XYZ file of N, CA and C in Angstrom:
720
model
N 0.843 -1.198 0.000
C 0.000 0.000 0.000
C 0.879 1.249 0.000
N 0.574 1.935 -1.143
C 1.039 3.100 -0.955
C 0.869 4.024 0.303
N 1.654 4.364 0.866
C 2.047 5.658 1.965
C 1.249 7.227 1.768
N 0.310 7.401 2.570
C -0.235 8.989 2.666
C 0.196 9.812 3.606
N 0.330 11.200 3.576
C 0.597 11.812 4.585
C 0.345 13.088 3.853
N -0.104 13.760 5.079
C -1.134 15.346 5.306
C 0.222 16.056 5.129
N 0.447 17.327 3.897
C 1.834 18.350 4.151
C 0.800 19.277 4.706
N 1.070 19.789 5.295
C 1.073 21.163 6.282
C 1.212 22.410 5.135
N 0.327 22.841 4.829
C 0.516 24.015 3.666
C 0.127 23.616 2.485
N 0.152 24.834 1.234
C -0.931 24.288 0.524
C 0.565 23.288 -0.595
N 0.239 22.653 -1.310
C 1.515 21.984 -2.028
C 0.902 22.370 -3.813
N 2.485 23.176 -4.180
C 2.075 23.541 -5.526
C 2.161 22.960 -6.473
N 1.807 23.042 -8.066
C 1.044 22.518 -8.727
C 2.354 21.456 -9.187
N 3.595 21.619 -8.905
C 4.727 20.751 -9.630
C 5.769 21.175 -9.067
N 6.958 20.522 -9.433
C 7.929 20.559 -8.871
C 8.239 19.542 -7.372
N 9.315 20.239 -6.721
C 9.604 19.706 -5.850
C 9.664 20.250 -4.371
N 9.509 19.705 -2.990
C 8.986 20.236 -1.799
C 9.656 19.451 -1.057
N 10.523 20.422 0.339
C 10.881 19.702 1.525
C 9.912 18.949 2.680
N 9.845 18.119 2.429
C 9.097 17.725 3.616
C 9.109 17.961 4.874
N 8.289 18.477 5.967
C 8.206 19.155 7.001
C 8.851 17.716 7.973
N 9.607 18.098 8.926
C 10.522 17.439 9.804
C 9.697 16.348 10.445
N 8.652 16.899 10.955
C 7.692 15.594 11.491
C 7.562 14.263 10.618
N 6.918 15.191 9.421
C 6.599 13.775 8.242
C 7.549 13.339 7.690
N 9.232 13.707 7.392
C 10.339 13.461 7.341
C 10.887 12.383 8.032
N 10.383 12.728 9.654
C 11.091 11.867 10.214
C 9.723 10.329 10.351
N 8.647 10.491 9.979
C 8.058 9.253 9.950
C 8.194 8.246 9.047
N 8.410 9.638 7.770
C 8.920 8.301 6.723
C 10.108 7.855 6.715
N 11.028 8.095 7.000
C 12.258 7.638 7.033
C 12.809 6.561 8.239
N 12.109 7.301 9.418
C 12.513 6.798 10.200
C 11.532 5.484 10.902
N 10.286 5.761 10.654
C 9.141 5.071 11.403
C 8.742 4.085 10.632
N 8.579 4.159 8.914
C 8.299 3.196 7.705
C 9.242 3.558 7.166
N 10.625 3.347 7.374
C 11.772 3.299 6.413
C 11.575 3.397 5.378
N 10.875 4.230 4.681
C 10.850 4.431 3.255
C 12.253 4.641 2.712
N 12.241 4.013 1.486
C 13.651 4.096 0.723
C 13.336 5.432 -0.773
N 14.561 5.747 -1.052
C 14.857 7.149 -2.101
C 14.075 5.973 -3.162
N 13.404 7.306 -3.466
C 12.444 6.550 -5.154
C 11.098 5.848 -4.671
N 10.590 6.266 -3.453
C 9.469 5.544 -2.577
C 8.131 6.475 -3.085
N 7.190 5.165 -3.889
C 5.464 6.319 -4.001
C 5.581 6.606 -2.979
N 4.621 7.732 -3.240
C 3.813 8.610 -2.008
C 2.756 9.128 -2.375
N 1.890 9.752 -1.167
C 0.397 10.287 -1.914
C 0.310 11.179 -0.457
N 0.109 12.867 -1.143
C 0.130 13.823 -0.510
C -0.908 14.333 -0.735
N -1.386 14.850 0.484
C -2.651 15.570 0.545
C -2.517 16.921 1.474
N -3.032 18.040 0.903
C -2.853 19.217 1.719
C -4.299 19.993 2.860
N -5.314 18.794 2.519
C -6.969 19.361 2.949
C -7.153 20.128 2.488
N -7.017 20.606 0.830
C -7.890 21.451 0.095
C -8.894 21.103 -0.809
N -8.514 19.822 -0.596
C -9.150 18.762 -1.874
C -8.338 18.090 -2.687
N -8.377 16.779 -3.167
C -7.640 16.264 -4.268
C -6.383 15.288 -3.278
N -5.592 14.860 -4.119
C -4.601 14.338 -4.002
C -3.177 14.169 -4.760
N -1.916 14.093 -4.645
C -1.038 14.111 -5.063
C -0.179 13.534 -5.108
N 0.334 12.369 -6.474
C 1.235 11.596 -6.581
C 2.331 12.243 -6.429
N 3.737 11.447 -5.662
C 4.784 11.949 -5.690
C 5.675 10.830 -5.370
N 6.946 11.178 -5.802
C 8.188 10.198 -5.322
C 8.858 11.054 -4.067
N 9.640 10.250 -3.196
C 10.578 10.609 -1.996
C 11.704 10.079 -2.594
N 12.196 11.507 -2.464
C 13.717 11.980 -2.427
C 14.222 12.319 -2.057
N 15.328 11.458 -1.105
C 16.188 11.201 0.349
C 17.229 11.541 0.105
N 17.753 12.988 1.053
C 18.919 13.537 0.926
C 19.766 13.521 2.103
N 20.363 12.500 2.580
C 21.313 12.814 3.826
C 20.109 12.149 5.213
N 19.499 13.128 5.814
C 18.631 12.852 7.070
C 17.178 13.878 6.284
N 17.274 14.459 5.362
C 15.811 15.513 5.089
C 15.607 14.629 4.171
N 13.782 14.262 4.128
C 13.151 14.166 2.839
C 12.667 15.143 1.869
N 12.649 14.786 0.606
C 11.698 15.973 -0.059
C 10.978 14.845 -0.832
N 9.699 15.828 -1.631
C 8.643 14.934 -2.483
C 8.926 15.328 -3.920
N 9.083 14.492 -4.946
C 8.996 15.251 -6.501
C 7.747 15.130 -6.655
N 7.025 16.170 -6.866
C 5.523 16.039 -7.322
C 4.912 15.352 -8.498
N 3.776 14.937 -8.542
C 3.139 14.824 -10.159
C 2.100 14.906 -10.418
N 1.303 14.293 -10.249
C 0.229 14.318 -11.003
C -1.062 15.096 -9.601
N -1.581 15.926 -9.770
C -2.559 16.331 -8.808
C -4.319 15.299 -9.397
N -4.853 14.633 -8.322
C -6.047 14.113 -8.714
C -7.323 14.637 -8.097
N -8.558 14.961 -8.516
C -9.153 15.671 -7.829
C -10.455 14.569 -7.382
N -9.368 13.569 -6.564
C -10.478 12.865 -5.867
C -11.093 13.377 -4.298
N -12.491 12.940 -4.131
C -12.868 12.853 -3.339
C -13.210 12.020 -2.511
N -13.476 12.045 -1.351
C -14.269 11.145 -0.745
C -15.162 11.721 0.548
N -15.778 12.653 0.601
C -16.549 13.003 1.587
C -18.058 12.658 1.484
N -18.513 12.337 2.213
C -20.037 11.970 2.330
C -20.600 13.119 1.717
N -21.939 12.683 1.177
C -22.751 13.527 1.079
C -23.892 14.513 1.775
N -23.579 13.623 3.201
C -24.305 14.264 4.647
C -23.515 14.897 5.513
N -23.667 16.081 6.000
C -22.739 16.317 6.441
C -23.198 16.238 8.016
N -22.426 15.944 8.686
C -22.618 15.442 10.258
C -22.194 16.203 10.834
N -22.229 16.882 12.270
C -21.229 17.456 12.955
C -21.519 16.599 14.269
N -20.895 16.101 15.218
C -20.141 15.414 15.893
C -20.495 16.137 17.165
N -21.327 16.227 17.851
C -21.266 17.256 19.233
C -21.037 16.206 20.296
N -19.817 15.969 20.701
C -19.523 14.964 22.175
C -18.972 15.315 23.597
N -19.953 14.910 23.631
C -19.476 15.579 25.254
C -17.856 14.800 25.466
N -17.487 15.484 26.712
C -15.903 15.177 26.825
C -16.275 13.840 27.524
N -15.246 12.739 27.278
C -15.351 11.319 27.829
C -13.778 11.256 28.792
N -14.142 9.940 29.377
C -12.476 10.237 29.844
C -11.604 9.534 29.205
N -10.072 9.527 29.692
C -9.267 8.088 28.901
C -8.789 8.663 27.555
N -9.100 6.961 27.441
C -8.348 7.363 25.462
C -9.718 7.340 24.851
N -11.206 7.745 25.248
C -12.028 7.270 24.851
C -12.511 8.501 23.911
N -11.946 9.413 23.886
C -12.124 10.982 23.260
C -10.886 10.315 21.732
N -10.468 10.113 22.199
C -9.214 9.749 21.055
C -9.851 8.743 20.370
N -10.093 7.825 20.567
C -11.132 6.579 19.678
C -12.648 7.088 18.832
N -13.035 8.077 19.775
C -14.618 8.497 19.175
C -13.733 9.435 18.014
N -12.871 10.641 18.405
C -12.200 11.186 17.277
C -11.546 10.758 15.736
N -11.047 9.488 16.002
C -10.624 8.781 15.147
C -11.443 7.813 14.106
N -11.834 7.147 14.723
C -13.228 6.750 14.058
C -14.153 7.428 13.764
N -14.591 8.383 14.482
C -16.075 9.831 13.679
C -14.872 10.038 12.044
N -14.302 10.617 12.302
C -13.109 10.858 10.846
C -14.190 9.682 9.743
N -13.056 8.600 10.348
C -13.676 7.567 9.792
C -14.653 6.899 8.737
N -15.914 7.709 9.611
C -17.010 6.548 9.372
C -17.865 8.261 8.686
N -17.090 9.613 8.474
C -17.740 10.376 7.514
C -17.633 11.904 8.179
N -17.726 12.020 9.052
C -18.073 13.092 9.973
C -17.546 14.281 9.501
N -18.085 15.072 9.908
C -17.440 16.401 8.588
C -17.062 17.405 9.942
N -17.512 17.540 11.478
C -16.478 18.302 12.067
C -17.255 17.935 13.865
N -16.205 17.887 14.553
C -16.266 17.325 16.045
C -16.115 18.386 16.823
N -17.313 18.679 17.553
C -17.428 19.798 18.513
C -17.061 19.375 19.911
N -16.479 18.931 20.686
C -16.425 18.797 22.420
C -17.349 19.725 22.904
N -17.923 19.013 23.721
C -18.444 20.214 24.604
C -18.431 19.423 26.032
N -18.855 20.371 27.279
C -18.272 20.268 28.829
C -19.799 19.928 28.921
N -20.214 18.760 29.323
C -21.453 18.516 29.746
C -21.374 18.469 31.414
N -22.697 18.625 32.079
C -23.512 18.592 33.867
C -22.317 17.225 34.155
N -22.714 15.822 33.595
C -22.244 15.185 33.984
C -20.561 14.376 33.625
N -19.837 15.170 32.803
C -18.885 14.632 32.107
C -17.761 14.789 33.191
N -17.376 13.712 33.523
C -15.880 13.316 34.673
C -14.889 14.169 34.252
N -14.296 14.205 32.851
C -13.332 14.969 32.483
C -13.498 16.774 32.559
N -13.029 17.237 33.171
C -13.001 18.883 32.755
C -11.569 19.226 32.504
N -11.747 19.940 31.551
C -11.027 21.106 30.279
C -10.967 22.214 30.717
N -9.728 23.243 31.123
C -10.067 24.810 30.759
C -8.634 25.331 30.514
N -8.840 26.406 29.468
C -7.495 27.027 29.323
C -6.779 26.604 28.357
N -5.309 26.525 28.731
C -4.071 25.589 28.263
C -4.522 24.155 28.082
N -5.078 23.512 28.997
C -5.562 22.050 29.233
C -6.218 21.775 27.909
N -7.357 22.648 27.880
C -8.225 22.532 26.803
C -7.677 23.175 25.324
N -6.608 23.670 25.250
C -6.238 23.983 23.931
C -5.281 22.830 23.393
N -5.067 22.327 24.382
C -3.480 21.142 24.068
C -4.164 19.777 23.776
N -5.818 19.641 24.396
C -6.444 18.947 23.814
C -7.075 18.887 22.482
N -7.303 19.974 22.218
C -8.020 20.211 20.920
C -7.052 19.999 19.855
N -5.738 20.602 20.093
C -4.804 20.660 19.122
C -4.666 18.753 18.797
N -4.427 18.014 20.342
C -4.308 16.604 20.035
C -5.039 15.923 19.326
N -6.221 16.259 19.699
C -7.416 15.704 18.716
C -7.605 15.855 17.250
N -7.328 17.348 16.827
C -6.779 17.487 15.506
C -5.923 16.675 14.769
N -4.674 16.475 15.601
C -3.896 15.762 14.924
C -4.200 14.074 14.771
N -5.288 13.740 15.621
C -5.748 12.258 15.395
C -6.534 12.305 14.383
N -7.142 13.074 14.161
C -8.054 13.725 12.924
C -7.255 13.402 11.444
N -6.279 14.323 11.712
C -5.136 14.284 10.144
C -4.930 12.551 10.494
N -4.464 11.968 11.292
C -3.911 10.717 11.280
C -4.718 9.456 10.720
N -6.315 9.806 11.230
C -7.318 9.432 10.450
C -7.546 9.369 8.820
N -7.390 10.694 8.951
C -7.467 10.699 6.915
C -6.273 9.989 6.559
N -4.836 9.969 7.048
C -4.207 9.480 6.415
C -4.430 7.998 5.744
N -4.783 7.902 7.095
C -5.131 6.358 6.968
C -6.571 5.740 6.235
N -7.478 6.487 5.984
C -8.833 6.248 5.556
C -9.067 6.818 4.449
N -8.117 7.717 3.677
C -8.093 7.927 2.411
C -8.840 9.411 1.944
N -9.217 10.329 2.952
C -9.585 11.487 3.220
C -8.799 12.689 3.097
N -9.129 13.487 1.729
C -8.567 14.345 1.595
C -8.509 15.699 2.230
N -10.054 16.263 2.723
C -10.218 16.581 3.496
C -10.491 16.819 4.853
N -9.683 17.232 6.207
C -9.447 16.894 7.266
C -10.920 17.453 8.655
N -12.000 16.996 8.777
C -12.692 17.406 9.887
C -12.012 18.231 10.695
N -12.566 19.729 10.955
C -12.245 20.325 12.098
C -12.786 19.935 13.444
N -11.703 20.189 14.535
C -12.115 19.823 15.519
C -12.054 21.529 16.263
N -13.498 21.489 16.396
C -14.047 22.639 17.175
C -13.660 23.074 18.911
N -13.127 24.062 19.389
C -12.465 24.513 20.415
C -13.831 23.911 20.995
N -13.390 22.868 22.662
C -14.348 23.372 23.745
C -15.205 23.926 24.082
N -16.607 23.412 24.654
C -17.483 24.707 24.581
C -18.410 24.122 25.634
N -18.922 24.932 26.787
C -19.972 23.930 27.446
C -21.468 23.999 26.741
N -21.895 22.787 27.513
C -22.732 22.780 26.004
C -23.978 23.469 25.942
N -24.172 24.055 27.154
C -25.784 25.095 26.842
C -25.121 26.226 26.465
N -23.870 26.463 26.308
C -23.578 27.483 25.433
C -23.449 27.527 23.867
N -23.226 25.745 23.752
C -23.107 25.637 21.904
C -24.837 25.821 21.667
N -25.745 24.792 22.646
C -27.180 24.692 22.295
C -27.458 26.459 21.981
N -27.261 27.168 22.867
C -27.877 28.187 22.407
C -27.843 29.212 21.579
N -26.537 28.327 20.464
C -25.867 28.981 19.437
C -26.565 28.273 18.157
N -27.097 27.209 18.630
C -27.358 25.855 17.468
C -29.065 25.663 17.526
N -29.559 27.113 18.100
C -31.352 26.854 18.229
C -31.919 26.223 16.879
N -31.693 26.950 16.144
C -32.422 26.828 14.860
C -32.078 25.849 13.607
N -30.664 24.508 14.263
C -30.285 23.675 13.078
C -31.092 22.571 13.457
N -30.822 21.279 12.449
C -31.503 19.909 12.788
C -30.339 19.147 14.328
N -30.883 18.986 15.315
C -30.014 18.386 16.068
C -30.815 17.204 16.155
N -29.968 16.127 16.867
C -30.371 14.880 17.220
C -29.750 14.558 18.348
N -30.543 14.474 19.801
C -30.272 14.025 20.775
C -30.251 12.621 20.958
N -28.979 11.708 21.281
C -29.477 10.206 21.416
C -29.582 10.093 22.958
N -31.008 9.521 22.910
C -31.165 9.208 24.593
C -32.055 8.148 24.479
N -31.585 7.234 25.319
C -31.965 5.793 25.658
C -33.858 5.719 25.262
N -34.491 6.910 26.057
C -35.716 7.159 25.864
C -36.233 8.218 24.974
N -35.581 8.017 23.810
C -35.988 8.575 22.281
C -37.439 8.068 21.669
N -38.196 8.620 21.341
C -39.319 8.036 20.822
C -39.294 7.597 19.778
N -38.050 7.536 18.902
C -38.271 7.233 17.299
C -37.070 6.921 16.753
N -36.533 6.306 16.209
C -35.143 6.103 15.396
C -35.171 6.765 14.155
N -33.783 6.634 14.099
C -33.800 6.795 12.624
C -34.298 7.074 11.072
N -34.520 5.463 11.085
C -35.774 5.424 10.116
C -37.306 5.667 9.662
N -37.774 6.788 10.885
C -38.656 7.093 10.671
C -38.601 9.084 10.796
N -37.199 9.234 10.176
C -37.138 10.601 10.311
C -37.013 10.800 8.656
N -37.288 12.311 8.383
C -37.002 12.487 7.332
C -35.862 12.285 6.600
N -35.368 12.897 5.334
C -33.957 12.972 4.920
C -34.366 14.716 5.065
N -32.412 14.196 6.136
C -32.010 16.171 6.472
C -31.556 16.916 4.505
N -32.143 18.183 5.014
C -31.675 18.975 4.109
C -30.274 19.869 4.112
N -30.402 19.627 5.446
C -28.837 20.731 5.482
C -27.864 19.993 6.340
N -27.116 20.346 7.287
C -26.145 19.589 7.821
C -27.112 19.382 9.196
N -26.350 18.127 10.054
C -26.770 17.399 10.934
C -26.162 17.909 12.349
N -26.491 17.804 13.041
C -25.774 17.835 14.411
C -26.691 16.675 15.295
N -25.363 16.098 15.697
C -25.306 14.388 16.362
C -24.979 14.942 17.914
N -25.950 14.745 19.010
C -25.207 14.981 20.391
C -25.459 13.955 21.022
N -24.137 14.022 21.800
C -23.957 12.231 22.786
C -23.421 12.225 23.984
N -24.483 12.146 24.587
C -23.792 12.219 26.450
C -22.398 11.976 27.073
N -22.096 11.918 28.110
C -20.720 11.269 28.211
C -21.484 10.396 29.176
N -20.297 9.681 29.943
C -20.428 8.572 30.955
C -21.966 8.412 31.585
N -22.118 9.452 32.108
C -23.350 9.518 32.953
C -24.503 10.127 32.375
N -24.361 9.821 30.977
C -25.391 10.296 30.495
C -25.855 11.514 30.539
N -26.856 12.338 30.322
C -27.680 13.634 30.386
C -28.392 13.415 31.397
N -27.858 15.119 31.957
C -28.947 15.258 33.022
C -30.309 15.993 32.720
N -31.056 15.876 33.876
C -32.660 16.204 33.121
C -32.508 17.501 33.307
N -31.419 18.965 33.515
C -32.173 19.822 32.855
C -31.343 20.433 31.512
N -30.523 19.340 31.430
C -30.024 19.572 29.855
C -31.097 18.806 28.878
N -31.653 17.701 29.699
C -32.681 17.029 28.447
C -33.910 18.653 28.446
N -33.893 19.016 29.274
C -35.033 20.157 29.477
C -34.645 20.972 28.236
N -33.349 21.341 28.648
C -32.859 22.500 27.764
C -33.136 21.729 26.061
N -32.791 20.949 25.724
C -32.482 20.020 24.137
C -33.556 20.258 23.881
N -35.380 19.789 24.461
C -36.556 20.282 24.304
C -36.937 21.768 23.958
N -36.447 22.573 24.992
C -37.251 23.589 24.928
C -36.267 24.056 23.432
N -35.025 23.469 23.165
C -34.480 24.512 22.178
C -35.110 23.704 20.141
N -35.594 22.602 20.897
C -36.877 21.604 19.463
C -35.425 20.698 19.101
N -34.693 20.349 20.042
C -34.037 19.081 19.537
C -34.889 17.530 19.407
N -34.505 16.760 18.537
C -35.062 15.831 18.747
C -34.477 14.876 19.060
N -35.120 14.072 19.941
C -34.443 12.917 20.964
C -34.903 11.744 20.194
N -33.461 10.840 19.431
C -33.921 9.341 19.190
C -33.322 8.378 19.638
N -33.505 6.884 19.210
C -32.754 6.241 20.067
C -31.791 5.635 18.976
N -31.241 4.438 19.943
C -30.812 3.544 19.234
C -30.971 2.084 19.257
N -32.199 1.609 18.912
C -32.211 0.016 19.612
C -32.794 0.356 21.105
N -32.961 -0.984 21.829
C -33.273 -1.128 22.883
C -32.625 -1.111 23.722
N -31.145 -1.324 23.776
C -29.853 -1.274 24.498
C -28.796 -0.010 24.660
N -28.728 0.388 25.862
C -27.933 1.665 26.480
C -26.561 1.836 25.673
N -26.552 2.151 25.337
C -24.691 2.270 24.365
C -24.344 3.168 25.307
N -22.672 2.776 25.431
C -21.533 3.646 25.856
C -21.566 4.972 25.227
N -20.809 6.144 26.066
C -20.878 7.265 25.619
C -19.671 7.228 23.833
N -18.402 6.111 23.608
C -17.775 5.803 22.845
C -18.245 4.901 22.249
N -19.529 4.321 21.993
C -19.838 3.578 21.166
C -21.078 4.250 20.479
N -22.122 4.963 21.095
C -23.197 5.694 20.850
C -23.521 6.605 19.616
N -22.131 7.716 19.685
C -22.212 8.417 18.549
C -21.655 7.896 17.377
N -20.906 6.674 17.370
C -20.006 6.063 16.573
C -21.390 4.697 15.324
N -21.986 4.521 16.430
C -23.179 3.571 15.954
C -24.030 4.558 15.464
N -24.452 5.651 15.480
C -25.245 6.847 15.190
C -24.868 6.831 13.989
N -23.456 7.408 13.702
C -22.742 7.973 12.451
C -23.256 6.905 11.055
N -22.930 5.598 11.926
C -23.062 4.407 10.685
C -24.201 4.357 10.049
N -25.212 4.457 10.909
C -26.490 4.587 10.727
C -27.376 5.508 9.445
N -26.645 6.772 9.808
C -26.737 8.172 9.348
C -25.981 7.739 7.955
N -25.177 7.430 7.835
C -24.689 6.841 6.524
C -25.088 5.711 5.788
N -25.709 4.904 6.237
C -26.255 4.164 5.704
C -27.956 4.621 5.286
N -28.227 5.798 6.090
C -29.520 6.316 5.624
C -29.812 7.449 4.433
N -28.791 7.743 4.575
C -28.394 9.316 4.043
C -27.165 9.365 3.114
N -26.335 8.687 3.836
C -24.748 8.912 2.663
C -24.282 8.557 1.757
N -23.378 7.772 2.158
C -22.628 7.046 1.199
C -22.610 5.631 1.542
N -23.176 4.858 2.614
C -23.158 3.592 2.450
C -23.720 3.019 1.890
């Protein structure tokens, strides 16, 4: 399998480019790529870019070629609203939402979420999560990279997000899926953390006309919930 990796900046139409030290040192050092090695560069503007690696000393560079203007983004666009989880379990929902279509991952500080964020804490997270994001596309063939949206508690995103389609998943949803329309515009997916939603955030999701569905008859994890959602949503709506 050919080798992908995200350059940092936009990459021009030909010629040749140093590779930034990070991705330098992965290919060389992490998948020993050898001088004269495909490659396939992507900058998240769209498209993709054949190139050879050309190993000079300890720096790589790329000879460019051919730019392709593939895609692969769903045709639904999702946004990702998760409450903060603890663990590596923020890192798994991040990686997989990429994944399975998701077009951008909001955190937010829910009543009941174990983990709290503020500041520095919360910027060094976001930045991490980003970069699981790029690590995602690399690997899943995504040219364009999901933003991951700064921190936010979440009756402060709700009361920014009155008027889009949201979807609350809560155990006691009256309706799935398949008995909702097809969205017209973009989606917003929200998913409790550990302890679920408390009742006056379910209050708040109501009074702001979210709609609460489920999933099945069985409680899903706060890392399995929005992840089973997504599939769903794609298989109703997307590209599956």
């Amino acid at each position: 399998m050919i080798s992908r990796f995200h350059f940092d900046g936009s990459l021009p139409a030909s010629g040749e480019v140093a590779l930034p030290e990070a991705l330098a040192h992965h290919a060389l050092r992490v998948l020993r790529l050898h001088d004269g090695a495909p490659l396939v560069l992507f900058d998240g503007q769209g498209g993709e870019v054949e190139a050879r690696l050309v190993v000079r000393g300890k720096a790589g560079f790329a000879q460019l070629g051919e730019r392709r203007a593939v895609e692969r983004e769903s045709p639904l666009q999702v946004v990702l609203v998760q409450a903060l989880a603890t663990g590596d379990k923020m890192d798994w929902v991040v990686q997989k939402a990429v994944e399975l279509g998701v077009s951008a991952i909001q955190p937010v500080q829910a009543e009941r979420s174990v983990l709290r964020l503020a500041g520095e804490r919360a910027d060094k997270r976001q930045a991490h999560w980003q970069q699981v994001a790029v690590a995602a596309c690399e690997q899943c063939g995504r040219n364009r990279i999901p933003e991951l949206k700064p921190l936010q508690p979440l009756l402060h995103w709700l009361a920014a997000h009155r008027d889009g389609l949201n979807y609350v998943l809560a155990p006691g949803g009256v309706a799935g899926f398949g008995e909702e329309p097809r969205p017209q515009a973009a989606v917003h997916l929200l998913v409790g953390p550990e302890g679920g939603w408390s009742e006056a955030e379910m209050a708040a999701f109501d009074a702001a006309g979210c709609r609460r569905v489920r999933l099945g008859p069985r409680v899903l994890r706060t890392e399995t919930a929005g992840l089973a959602a997504l599939a769903a949503l794609q298989a109703r709506w997307g590209d599956y």
